[in-house]
PDB file of C-alpha atoms in Angstrom:
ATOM      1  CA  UNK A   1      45.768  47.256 -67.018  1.00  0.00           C
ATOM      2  CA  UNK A   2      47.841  44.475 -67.415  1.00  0.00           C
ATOM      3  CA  UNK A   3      45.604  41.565 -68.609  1.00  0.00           C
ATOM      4  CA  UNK A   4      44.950  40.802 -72.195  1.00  0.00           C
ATOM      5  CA  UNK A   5      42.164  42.632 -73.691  1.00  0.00           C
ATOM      6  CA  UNK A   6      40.280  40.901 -76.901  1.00  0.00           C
ATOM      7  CA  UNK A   7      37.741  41.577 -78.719  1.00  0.00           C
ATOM      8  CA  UNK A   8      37.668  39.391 -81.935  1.00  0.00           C
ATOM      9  CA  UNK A   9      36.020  39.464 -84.954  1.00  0.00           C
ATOM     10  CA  UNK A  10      35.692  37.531 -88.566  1.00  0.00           C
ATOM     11  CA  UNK A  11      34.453  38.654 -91.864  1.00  0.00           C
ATOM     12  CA  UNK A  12      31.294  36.990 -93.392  1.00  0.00           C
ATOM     13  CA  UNK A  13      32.608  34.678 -95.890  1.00  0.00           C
ATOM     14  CA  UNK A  14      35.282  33.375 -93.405  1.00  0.00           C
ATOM     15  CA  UNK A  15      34.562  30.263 -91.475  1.00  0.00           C
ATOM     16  CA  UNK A  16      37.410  30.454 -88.466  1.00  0.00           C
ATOM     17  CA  UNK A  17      40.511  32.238 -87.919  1.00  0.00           C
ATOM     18  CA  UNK A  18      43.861  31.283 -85.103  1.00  0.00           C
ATOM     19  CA  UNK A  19      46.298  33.127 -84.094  1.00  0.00           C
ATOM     20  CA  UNK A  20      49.196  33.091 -81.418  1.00  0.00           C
ATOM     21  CA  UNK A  21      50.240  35.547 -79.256  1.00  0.00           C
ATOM     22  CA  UNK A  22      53.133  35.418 -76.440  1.00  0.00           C
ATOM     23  CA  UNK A  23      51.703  37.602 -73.278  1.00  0.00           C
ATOM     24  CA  UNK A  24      53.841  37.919 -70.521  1.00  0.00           C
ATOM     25  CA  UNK A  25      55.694  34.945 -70.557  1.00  0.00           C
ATOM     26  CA  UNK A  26      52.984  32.759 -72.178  1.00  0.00           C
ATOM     27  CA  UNK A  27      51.668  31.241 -75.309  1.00  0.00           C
ATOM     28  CA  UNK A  28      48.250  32.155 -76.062  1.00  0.00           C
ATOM     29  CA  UNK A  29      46.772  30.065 -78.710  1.00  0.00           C
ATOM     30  CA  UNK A  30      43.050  31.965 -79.973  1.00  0.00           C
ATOM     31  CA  UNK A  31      40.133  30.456 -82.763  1.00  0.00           C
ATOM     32  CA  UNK A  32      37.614  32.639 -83.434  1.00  0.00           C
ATOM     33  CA  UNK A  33      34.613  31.110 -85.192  1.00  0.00           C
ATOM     34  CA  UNK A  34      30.790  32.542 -85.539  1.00  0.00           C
ATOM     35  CA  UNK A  35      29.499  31.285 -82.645  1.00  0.00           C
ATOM     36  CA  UNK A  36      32.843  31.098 -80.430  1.00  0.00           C
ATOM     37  CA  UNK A  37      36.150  31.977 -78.935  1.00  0.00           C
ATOM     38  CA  UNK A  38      38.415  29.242 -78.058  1.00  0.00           C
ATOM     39  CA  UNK A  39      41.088  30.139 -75.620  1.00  0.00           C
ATOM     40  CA  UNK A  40      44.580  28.046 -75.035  1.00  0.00           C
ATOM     41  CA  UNK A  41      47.789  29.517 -72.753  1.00  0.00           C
ATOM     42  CA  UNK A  42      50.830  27.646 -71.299  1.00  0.00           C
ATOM     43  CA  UNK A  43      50.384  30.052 -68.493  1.00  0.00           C
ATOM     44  CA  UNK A  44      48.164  31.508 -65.955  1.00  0.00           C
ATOM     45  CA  UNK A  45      46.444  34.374 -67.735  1.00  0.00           C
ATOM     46  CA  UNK A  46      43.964  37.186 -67.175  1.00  0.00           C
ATOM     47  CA  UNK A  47      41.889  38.395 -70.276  1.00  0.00           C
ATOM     48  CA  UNK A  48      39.306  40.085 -71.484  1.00  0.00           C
ATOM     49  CA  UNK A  49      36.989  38.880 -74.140  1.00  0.00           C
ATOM     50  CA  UNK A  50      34.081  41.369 -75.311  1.00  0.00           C
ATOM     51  CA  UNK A  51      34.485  43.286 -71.804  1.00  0.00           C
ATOM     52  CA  UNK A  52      34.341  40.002 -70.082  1.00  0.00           C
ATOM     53  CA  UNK A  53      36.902  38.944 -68.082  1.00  0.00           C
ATOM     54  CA  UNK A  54      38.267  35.605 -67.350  1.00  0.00           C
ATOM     55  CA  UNK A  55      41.005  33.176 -65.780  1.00  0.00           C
ATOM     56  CA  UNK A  56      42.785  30.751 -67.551  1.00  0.00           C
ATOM     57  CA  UNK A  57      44.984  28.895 -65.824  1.00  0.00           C
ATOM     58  CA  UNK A  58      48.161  26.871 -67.075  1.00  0.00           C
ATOM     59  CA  UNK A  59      47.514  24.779 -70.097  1.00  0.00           C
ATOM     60  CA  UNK A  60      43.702  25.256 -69.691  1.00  0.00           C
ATOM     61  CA  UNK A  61      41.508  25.617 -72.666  1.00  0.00           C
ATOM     62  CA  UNK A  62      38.542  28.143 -71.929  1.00  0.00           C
ATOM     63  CA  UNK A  63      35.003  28.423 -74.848  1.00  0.00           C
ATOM     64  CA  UNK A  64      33.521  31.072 -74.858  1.00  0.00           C
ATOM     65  CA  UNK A  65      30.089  31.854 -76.784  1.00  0.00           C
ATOM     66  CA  UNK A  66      29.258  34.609 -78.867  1.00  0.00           C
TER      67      UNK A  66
END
């Protein structure tokens, strides 16, 4: 499996965390908040949030709710 696979999580006192990751070629930007998942990649990417899977494609910015 070659797509991303994500499940994030904050603790309880923490209002929002980002992080970068480079995935095949592309920079992945992810926010993780309480009620979301904010997605960012200079390239096309598969990847799995929670089990869910989705397309992003270049320079697209993809919310998902928890």
């Amino acid at each position: 499996d070659l797509n991303l696979n994500i499940s994030p999580w904050i603790p309880e006192d923490w209002l929002n965390m980002r992080f970068r990751v480079k995935w095949h070629q592309a920079n992945v930007r992810i926010s993780v908040s309480k009620g979301q998942v904010i997605i960012k990649s200079t390239g096309k990417l598969k990847i799995k949030v929670y089990g869910q899977e989705y397309q992003i494609n270049e320079c697209e910015e993809v919310k998902i709710k928890r």
